[in-house]
C-alpha atoms as an extended CHARMM CRD file, in Angstrom:
* protein
*
       212  EXT
         1         1  UNK       CA            181.7510000000      146.9790000000      -10.0810000000  PROA      1               0.0000000000
         2         2  UNK       CA            185.0010000000      148.5220000000       -9.7630000000  PROA      2               0.0000000000
         3         3  UNK       CA            185.9870000000      152.3610000000       -9.3410000000  PROA      3               0.0000000000
         4         4  UNK       CA            186.0560000000      152.9820000000      -13.0270000000  PROA      4               0.0000000000
         5         5  UNK       CA            182.4890000000      151.6010000000      -14.0800000000  PROA      5               0.0000000000
         6         6  UNK       CA            181.1530000000      153.9260000000      -11.1070000000  PROA      6               0.0000000000
         7         7  UNK       CA            183.0490000000      156.7420000000      -12.2360000000  PROA      7               0.0000000000
         8         8  UNK       CA            181.6110000000      156.1590000000      -15.5940000000  PROA      8               0.0000000000
         9         9  UNK       CA            178.2600000000      154.9560000000      -14.2340000000  PROA      9               0.0000000000
        10        10  UNK       CA            177.6070000000      158.2360000000      -12.3190000000  PROA      10              0.0000000000
        11        11  UNK       CA            179.8560000000      160.5580000000      -15.7020000000  PROA      11              0.0000000000
        12        12  UNK       CA            177.1640000000      159.0970000000      -17.8720000000  PROA      12              0.0000000000
        13        13  UNK       CA            173.5230000000      159.8030000000      -15.6220000000  PROA      13              0.0000000000
        14        14  UNK       CA            175.5130000000      163.3450000000      -14.7530000000  PROA      14              0.0000000000
        15        15  UNK       CA            175.6390000000      164.0360000000      -18.5570000000  PROA      15              0.0000000000
        16        16  UNK       CA            171.7320000000      163.0700000000      -19.3490000000  PROA      16              0.0000000000
        17        17  UNK       CA            170.5460000000      165.2430000000      -16.1060000000  PROA      17              0.0000000000
        18        18  UNK       CA            173.2920000000      167.7600000000      -14.7490000000  PROA      18              0.0000000000
        19        19  UNK       CA            171.4850000000      169.4560000000      -11.9880000000  PROA      19              0.0000000000
        20        20  UNK       CA            168.8150000000      166.4460000000      -10.8230000000  PROA      20              0.0000000000
        21        21  UNK       CA            166.6170000000      167.1250000000       -7.7660000000  PROA      21              0.0000000000
        22        22  UNK       CA            163.4860000000      165.6270000000       -6.3080000000  PROA      22              0.0000000000
        23        23  UNK       CA            160.2450000000      165.2250000000       -7.9200000000  PROA      23              0.0000000000
        24        24  UNK       CA            158.3050000000      166.4570000000       -4.5560000000  PROA      24              0.0000000000
        25        25  UNK       CA            157.1330000000      170.4540000000       -4.9730000000  PROA      25              0.0000000000
        26        26  UNK       CA            158.4700000000      172.7010000000       -1.9170000000  PROA      26              0.0000000000
        27        27  UNK       CA            160.3590000000      176.0420000000       -1.2720000000  PROA      27              0.0000000000
        28        28  UNK       CA            161.6180000000      175.7270000000        2.1290000000  PROA      28              0.0000000000
        29        29  UNK       CA            163.2260000000      173.1570000000        3.9890000000  PROA      29              0.0000000000
        30        30  UNK       CA            159.9840000000      172.7540000000        6.0720000000  PROA      30              0.0000000000
        31        31  UNK       CA            157.8780000000      172.0250000000        3.4270000000  PROA      31              0.0000000000
        32        32  UNK       CA            160.1180000000      169.6520000000        2.2520000000  PROA      32              0.0000000000
        33        33  UNK       CA            160.4580000000      168.0460000000        5.5150000000  PROA      33              0.0000000000
        34        34  UNK       CA            156.4000000000      167.5050000000        5.5100000000  PROA      34              0.0000000000
        35        35  UNK       CA            156.2290000000      166.4180000000        1.4940000000  PROA      35              0.0000000000
        36        36  UNK       CA            158.4680000000      163.5740000000        2.6220000000  PROA      36              0.0000000000
        37        37  UNK       CA            156.4940000000      162.7680000000        5.6020000000  PROA      37              0.0000000000
        38        38  UNK       CA            153.8310000000      162.2220000000        3.8720000000  PROA      38              0.0000000000
        39        39  UNK       CA            155.5860000000      160.5980000000        0.6820000000  PROA      39              0.0000000000
        40        40  UNK       CA            156.0010000000      157.0570000000        2.7010000000  PROA      40              0.0000000000
        41        41  UNK       CA            153.8620000000      154.7650000000        0.8310000000  PROA      41              0.0000000000
        42        42  UNK       CA            152.4390000000      157.1160000000       -2.0290000000  PROA      42              0.0000000000
        43        43  UNK       CA            153.5500000000      159.2510000000       -4.9630000000  PROA      43              0.0000000000
        44        44  UNK       CA            155.4570000000      162.1080000000       -5.0360000000  PROA      44              0.0000000000
        45        45  UNK       CA            152.5180000000      162.6950000000       -7.9200000000  PROA      45              0.0000000000
        46        46  UNK       CA            149.6490000000      162.2080000000       -5.1300000000  PROA      46              0.0000000000
        47        47  UNK       CA            151.5880000000      164.1320000000       -2.4150000000  PROA      47              0.0000000000
        48        48  UNK       CA            152.1290000000      167.3510000000       -4.6200000000  PROA      48              0.0000000000
        49        49  UNK       CA            148.5420000000      167.4520000000       -5.8330000000  PROA      49              0.0000000000
        50        50  UNK       CA            147.9290000000      167.7740000000       -1.9170000000  PROA      50              0.0000000000
        51        51  UNK       CA            150.7540000000      170.3590000000       -0.9910000000  PROA      51              0.0000000000
        52        52  UNK       CA            149.8010000000      172.6530000000       -3.6200000000  PROA      52              0.0000000000
        53        53  UNK       CA            146.7160000000      172.8760000000       -1.4520000000  PROA      53              0.0000000000
        54        54  UNK       CA            147.8770000000      172.7020000000        1.9230000000  PROA      54              0.0000000000
        55        55  UNK       CA            150.9290000000      175.1430000000        1.5740000000  PROA      55              0.0000000000
        56        56  UNK       CA            149.1000000000      178.1860000000        0.2370000000  PROA      56              0.0000000000
        57        57  UNK       CA            147.0600000000      178.0440000000        3.3540000000  PROA      57              0.0000000000
        58        58  UNK       CA            150.0560000000      176.8760000000        6.1750000000  PROA      58              0.0000000000
        59        59  UNK       CA            153.7810000000      176.2790000000        5.2430000000  PROA      59              0.0000000000
        60        60  UNK       CA            155.2050000000      176.9180000000        8.8900000000  PROA      60              0.0000000000
        61        61  UNK       CA            155.1750000000      174.6740000000       12.1820000000  PROA      61              0.0000000000
        62        62  UNK       CA            152.8400000000      177.3780000000       13.7400000000  PROA      62              0.0000000000
        63        63  UNK       CA            150.3960000000      177.3390000000       10.8140000000  PROA      63              0.0000000000
        64        64  UNK       CA            149.6820000000      174.3640000000       10.4700000000  PROA      64              0.0000000000
        65        65  UNK       CA            149.6600000000      173.6240000000       14.4660000000  PROA      65              0.0000000000
        66        66  UNK       CA            146.6590000000      176.5700000000       14.3050000000  PROA      66              0.0000000000
        67        67  UNK       CA            145.5780000000      174.9430000000       11.3520000000  PROA      67              0.0000000000
        68        68  UNK       CA            144.9380000000      171.7440000000       13.3880000000  PROA      68              0.0000000000
        69        69  UNK       CA            144.5640000000      168.0180000000       12.8110000000  PROA      69              0.0000000000
        70        70  UNK       CA            141.2890000000      167.8580000000       11.4630000000  PROA      70              0.0000000000
        71        71  UNK       CA            141.9980000000      170.4500000000        8.9490000000  PROA      71              0.0000000000
        72        72  UNK       CA            145.2790000000      169.0860000000        8.1580000000  PROA      72              0.0000000000
        73        73  UNK       CA            143.3030000000      165.7550000000        7.0990000000  PROA      73              0.0000000000
        74        74  UNK       CA            140.8080000000      167.2070000000        5.1290000000  PROA      74              0.0000000000
        75        75  UNK       CA            144.0870000000      168.4780000000        2.8770000000  PROA      75              0.0000000000
        76        76  UNK       CA            145.7770000000      165.2060000000        2.7840000000  PROA      76              0.0000000000
        77        77  UNK       CA            142.8570000000      162.9390000000        2.9030000000  PROA      77              0.0000000000
        78        78  UNK       CA            143.7540000000      161.5580000000       -0.6480000000  PROA      78              0.0000000000
        79        79  UNK       CA            146.8000000000      160.6930000000        0.8670000000  PROA      79              0.0000000000
        80        80  UNK       CA            147.5780000000      157.0240000000        1.4430000000  PROA      80              0.0000000000
        81        81  UNK       CA            147.9240000000      156.1300000000        5.6500000000  PROA      81              0.0000000000
        82        82  UNK       CA            146.4360000000      160.1110000000        6.2200000000  PROA      82              0.0000000000
        83        83  UNK       CA            145.3000000000      159.6830000000        9.4760000000  PROA      83              0.0000000000
        84        84  UNK       CA            148.7660000000      158.4760000000       10.9880000000  PROA      84              0.0000000000
        85        85  UNK       CA            150.7750000000      161.2250000000        9.1670000000  PROA      85              0.0000000000
        86        86  UNK       CA            148.4070000000      163.5270000000       10.0470000000  PROA      86              0.0000000000
        87        87  UNK       CA            149.4700000000      162.7820000000       13.7140000000  PROA      87              0.0000000000
        88        88  UNK       CA            153.0280000000      162.4890000000       13.1990000000  PROA      88              0.0000000000
        89        89  UNK       CA            153.3470000000      166.1420000000       11.2500000000  PROA      89              0.0000000000
        90        90  UNK       CA            151.1290000000      167.6800000000       14.1710000000  PROA      90              0.0000000000
        91        91  UNK       CA            153.8380000000      166.2000000000       16.0560000000  PROA      91              0.0000000000
        92        92  UNK       CA            156.4040000000      167.2790000000       14.7320000000  PROA      92              0.0000000000
        93        93  UNK       CA            155.3410000000      170.7170000000       14.4140000000  PROA      93              0.0000000000
        94        94  UNK       CA            155.1610000000      170.8510000000       17.7870000000  PROA      94              0.0000000000
        95        95  UNK       CA            158.4440000000      169.7390000000       18.8700000000  PROA      95              0.0000000000
        96        96  UNK       CA            160.3010000000      171.7300000000       15.8980000000  PROA      96              0.0000000000
        97        97  UNK       CA            157.8320000000      174.9990000000       17.4650000000  PROA      97              0.0000000000
        98        98  UNK       CA            159.1470000000      174.0990000000       20.8570000000  PROA      98              0.0000000000
        99        99  UNK       CA            162.7230000000      173.0420000000       20.5610000000  PROA      99              0.0000000000
       100       100  UNK       CA            164.0550000000      174.7100000000       17.4360000000  PROA      100             0.0000000000
       101       101  UNK       CA            162.1680000000      177.6810000000       17.3430000000  PROA      101             0.0000000000
       102       102  UNK       CA            159.9100000000      176.9980000000       13.9900000000  PROA      102             0.0000000000
       103       103  UNK       CA            162.9780000000      175.6650000000       12.4200000000  PROA      103             0.0000000000
       104       104  UNK       CA            164.0970000000      172.3070000000       10.2900000000  PROA      104             0.0000000000
       105       105  UNK       CA            167.3480000000      171.2470000000       12.5910000000  PROA      105             0.0000000000
       106       106  UNK       CA            170.4090000000      170.3190000000       10.1770000000  PROA      106             0.0000000000
       107       107  UNK       CA            171.2910000000      167.2320000000       12.2430000000  PROA      107             0.0000000000
       108       108  UNK       CA            170.7650000000      163.6080000000       11.5650000000  PROA      108             0.0000000000
       109       109  UNK       CA            170.1480000000      162.8890000000       15.5550000000  PROA      109             0.0000000000
       110       110  UNK       CA            167.0710000000      166.0710000000       15.5670000000  PROA      110             0.0000000000
       111       111  UNK       CA            165.7140000000      165.0530000000       12.6210000000  PROA      111             0.0000000000
       112       112  UNK       CA            165.2400000000      161.5740000000       13.2850000000  PROA      112             0.0000000000
       113       113  UNK       CA            163.6150000000      162.4050000000       16.8740000000  PROA      113             0.0000000000
       114       114  UNK       CA            160.8390000000      163.9990000000       14.8090000000  PROA      114             0.0000000000
       115       115  UNK       CA            157.7260000000      162.1710000000       14.6910000000  PROA      115             0.0000000000
       116       116  UNK       CA            157.5380000000      160.1320000000       11.6190000000  PROA      116             0.0000000000
       117       117  UNK       CA            161.2230000000      160.7480000000       10.4910000000  PROA      117             0.0000000000
       118       118  UNK       CA            163.0810000000      157.4710000000        9.8650000000  PROA      118             0.0000000000
       119       119  UNK       CA            166.8340000000      157.5450000000        8.5180000000  PROA      119             0.0000000000
       120       120  UNK       CA            165.4720000000      157.8800000000        4.9790000000  PROA      120             0.0000000000
       121       121  UNK       CA            163.5850000000      160.8530000000        5.7110000000  PROA      121             0.0000000000
       122       122  UNK       CA            166.3480000000      162.4580000000        7.2660000000  PROA      122             0.0000000000
       123       123  UNK       CA            168.9480000000      161.2650000000        4.6910000000  PROA      123             0.0000000000
       124       124  UNK       CA            166.6320000000      163.1770000000        2.1530000000  PROA      124             0.0000000000
       125       125  UNK       CA            165.9850000000      166.6400000000        4.2860000000  PROA      125             0.0000000000
       126       126  UNK       CA            169.6960000000      166.8190000000        5.1000000000  PROA      126             0.0000000000
       127       127  UNK       CA            170.9700000000      166.1920000000        1.1700000000  PROA      127             0.0000000000
       128       128  UNK       CA            168.3330000000      168.1220000000       -0.6930000000  PROA      128             0.0000000000
       129       129  UNK       CA            167.5870000000      170.6180000000        1.8190000000  PROA      129             0.0000000000
       130       130  UNK       CA            170.8000000000      171.1910000000        3.1600000000  PROA      130             0.0000000000
       131       131  UNK       CA            173.4360000000      170.0590000000        0.8880000000  PROA      131             0.0000000000
       132       132  UNK       CA            174.8730000000      167.3590000000        2.9640000000  PROA      132             0.0000000000
       133       133  UNK       CA            175.9400000000      164.1220000000        0.4730000000  PROA      133             0.0000000000
       134       134  UNK       CA            173.7390000000      161.4770000000        1.9800000000  PROA      134             0.0000000000
       135       135  UNK       CA            171.7250000000      158.7260000000        0.0470000000  PROA      135             0.0000000000
       136       136  UNK       CA            168.3560000000      158.1020000000        1.0410000000  PROA      136             0.0000000000
       137       137  UNK       CA            167.8800000000      154.3650000000        0.1000000000  PROA      137             0.0000000000
       138       138  UNK       CA            164.4070000000      154.0510000000       -1.1590000000  PROA      138             0.0000000000
       139       139  UNK       CA            163.0300000000      150.8080000000       -3.3410000000  PROA      139             0.0000000000
       140       140  UNK       CA            163.7270000000      152.4680000000       -6.3780000000  PROA      140             0.0000000000
       141       141  UNK       CA            167.7830000000      152.7830000000       -5.2410000000  PROA      141             0.0000000000
       142       142  UNK       CA            167.6210000000      149.4260000000       -3.5940000000  PROA      142             0.0000000000
       143       143  UNK       CA            166.7840000000      147.9070000000       -6.5300000000  PROA      143             0.0000000000
       144       144  UNK       CA            169.2330000000      149.8320000000       -9.0400000000  PROA      144             0.0000000000
       145       145  UNK       CA            171.9010000000      149.0680000000       -6.1950000000  PROA      145             0.0000000000
       146       146  UNK       CA            171.6640000000      145.3670000000       -6.5110000000  PROA      146             0.0000000000
       147       147  UNK       CA            170.7680000000      145.2550000000      -10.0280000000  PROA      147             0.0000000000
       148       148  UNK       CA            173.6830000000      147.0360000000      -11.4170000000  PROA      148             0.0000000000
       149       149  UNK       CA            176.2800000000      145.3770000000       -8.9050000000  PROA      149             0.0000000000
       150       150  UNK       CA            176.8180000000      149.0450000000       -7.6860000000  PROA      150             0.0000000000
       151       151  UNK       CA            176.0170000000      148.5560000000       -3.9900000000  PROA      151             0.0000000000
       152       152  UNK       CA            174.9000000000      144.4060000000       -3.1040000000  PROA      152             0.0000000000
       153       153  UNK       CA            173.4980000000      144.6000000000       -0.4230000000  PROA      153             0.0000000000
       154       154  UNK       CA            170.1000000000      142.3330000000        1.5410000000  PROA      154             0.0000000000
       155       155  UNK       CA            169.2230000000      145.5090000000        3.8020000000  PROA      155             0.0000000000
       156       156  UNK       CA            168.9360000000      149.1850000000        3.2010000000  PROA      156             0.0000000000
       157       157  UNK       CA            171.2590000000      149.8780000000        5.6910000000  PROA      157             0.0000000000
       158       158  UNK       CA            173.8530000000      147.7820000000        3.8680000000  PROA      158             0.0000000000
       159       159  UNK       CA            173.1270000000      149.4430000000        0.5390000000  PROA      159             0.0000000000
       160       160  UNK       CA            173.4150000000      152.7950000000        1.7730000000  PROA      160             0.0000000000
       161       161  UNK       CA            176.9490000000      151.8030000000        4.1450000000  PROA      161             0.0000000000
       162       162  UNK       CA            177.8230000000      150.4360000000        0.4430000000  PROA      162             0.0000000000
       163       163  UNK       CA            177.1570000000      153.3460000000       -1.2310000000  PROA      163             0.0000000000
       164       164  UNK       CA            179.0630000000      155.6170000000        1.0240000000  PROA      164             0.0000000000
       165       165  UNK       CA            181.8600000000      154.0810000000        0.5140000000  PROA      165             0.0000000000
       166       166  UNK       CA            181.3680000000      153.0060000000       -3.2060000000  PROA      166             0.0000000000
       167       167  UNK       CA            180.4160000000      156.8450000000       -5.0640000000  PROA      167             0.0000000000
       168       168  UNK       CA            183.4500000000      158.8780000000       -5.8980000000  PROA      168             0.0000000000
       169       169  UNK       CA            183.0600000000      162.4130000000       -3.9520000000  PROA      169             0.0000000000
       170       170  UNK       CA            182.6520000000      163.9760000000       -6.8340000000  PROA      170             0.0000000000
       171       171  UNK       CA            179.2710000000      162.5940000000       -7.4830000000  PROA      171             0.0000000000
       172       172  UNK       CA            177.8930000000      162.0690000000       -3.7960000000  PROA      172             0.0000000000
       173       173  UNK       CA            175.8330000000      165.2690000000       -3.5410000000  PROA      173             0.0000000000
       174       174  UNK       CA            173.4770000000      164.3070000000       -6.3570000000  PROA      174             0.0000000000
       175       175  UNK       CA            173.9170000000      160.3350000000       -6.6030000000  PROA      175             0.0000000000
       176       176  UNK       CA            170.5950000000      160.0500000000       -4.6900000000  PROA      176             0.0000000000
       177       177  UNK       CA            168.6650000000      161.9610000000       -7.1830000000  PROA      177             0.0000000000
       178       178  UNK       CA            170.5760000000      160.4020000000       -9.8500000000  PROA      178             0.0000000000
       179       179  UNK       CA            169.7200000000      156.7990000000       -8.8100000000  PROA      179             0.0000000000
       180       180  UNK       CA            166.4080000000      157.4430000000       -7.7720000000  PROA      180             0.0000000000
       181       181  UNK       CA            165.3370000000      158.8780000000      -10.6310000000  PROA      181             0.0000000000
       182       182  UNK       CA            166.7600000000      156.3790000000      -12.9090000000  PROA      182             0.0000000000
       183       183  UNK       CA            165.1140000000      153.4140000000      -10.6700000000  PROA      183             0.0000000000
       184       184  UNK       CA            161.7720000000      155.6320000000      -11.3590000000  PROA      184             0.0000000000
       185       185  UNK       CA            162.2540000000      155.9010000000      -15.2530000000  PROA      185             0.0000000000
       186       186  UNK       CA            164.7650000000      153.7780000000      -16.5930000000  PROA      186             0.0000000000
       187       187  UNK       CA            165.8230000000      150.8790000000      -13.8610000000  PROA      187             0.0000000000
       188       188  UNK       CA            161.9420000000      149.5920000000      -13.2180000000  PROA      188             0.0000000000
       189       189  UNK       CA            161.0860000000      146.8700000000      -11.3080000000  PROA      189             0.0000000000
       190       190  UNK       CA            158.5080000000      144.5060000000      -13.5370000000  PROA      190             0.0000000000
       191       191  UNK       CA            160.4430000000      145.2810000000      -17.3020000000  PROA      191             0.0000000000
       192       192  UNK       CA            163.9350000000      147.5510000000      -17.2240000000  PROA      192             0.0000000000
       193       193  UNK       CA            164.1590000000      149.1920000000      -20.1160000000  PROA      193             0.0000000000
       194       194  UNK       CA            167.6280000000      147.7040000000      -20.6170000000  PROA      194             0.0000000000
       195       195  UNK       CA            167.4860000000      148.7210000000      -24.4480000000  PROA      195             0.0000000000
       196       196  UNK       CA            167.3650000000      152.5360000000      -23.6150000000  PROA      196             0.0000000000
       197       197  UNK       CA            169.5580000000      152.5780000000      -20.3740000000  PROA      197             0.0000000000
       198       198  UNK       CA            172.4180000000      154.7190000000      -20.2310000000  PROA      198             0.0000000000
       199       199  UNK       CA            174.8530000000      152.4980000000      -18.4510000000  PROA      199             0.0000000000
       200       200  UNK       CA            173.4410000000      148.8790000000      -19.8240000000  PROA      200             0.0000000000
       201       201  UNK       CA            176.8420000000      148.1260000000      -20.8470000000  PROA      201             0.0000000000
       202       202  UNK       CA            178.2570000000      148.9760000000      -16.9830000000  PROA      202             0.0000000000
       203       203  UNK       CA            175.5980000000      147.1460000000      -15.3980000000  PROA      203             0.0000000000
       204       204  UNK       CA            175.9390000000      143.2950000000      -13.7530000000  PROA      204             0.0000000000
       205       205  UNK       CA            171.6760000000      142.6290000000      -13.9210000000  PROA      205             0.0000000000
       206       206  UNK       CA            171.5380000000      139.5440000000      -15.7380000000  PROA      206             0.0000000000
       207       207  UNK       CA            167.7890000000      139.2050000000      -16.9050000000  PROA      207             0.0000000000
       208       208  UNK       CA            168.5050000000      142.5380000000      -18.9370000000  PROA      208             0.0000000000
       209       209  UNK       CA            165.1550000000      143.0600000000      -21.2940000000  PROA      209             0.0000000000
       210       210  UNK       CA            165.9010000000      143.3940000000      -24.9280000000  PROA      210             0.0000000000
       211       211  UNK       CA            164.3510000000      144.9170000000      -28.0250000000  PROA      211             0.0000000000
       212       212  UNK       CA            161.6100000000      142.8840000000      -29.3560000000  PROA      212             0.0000000000
């Protein structure tokens, strides 16, 4: 996709949603970190239901350590892979207390060293909690980037690197949220809503759906 089209694509997405943000509920960087760890292979809605009960009881690394793994599991048992996620959250809390004074680190290297935190989770935290212009490529963004021709690639990392080069600086901070929300609600996997899409005419997707 040429630069003029890319600028217009993000201009339209910004016009529709000037201040996009995550749909995960959080009030602190630590709450966001836990929510993102829990969100792997789970819906934001499902994670929010669990954290609305968990965070009023324990929303700091030390509080969750005091809660313990067994009790933590009882709060997140409705989320997929909750056993493994509970172990990772506990281990992450321990490292945060022991190595970072109970605070969420602001460097990618330190974030990725935490159990259950990969590059995508680190990118979400850096972007959403700390305002860094990172783009966490999930299945929605991967799909949108390939379908539209914005940043086609065969792997998540290729798409991320292409987006880092393609997205103009003025849109970089919010690009992650615009693309994920567009993929979640408009450019859906099975049946994209092309007739209602604000960037339909800019998109290179060959199999656009049409109005019945």
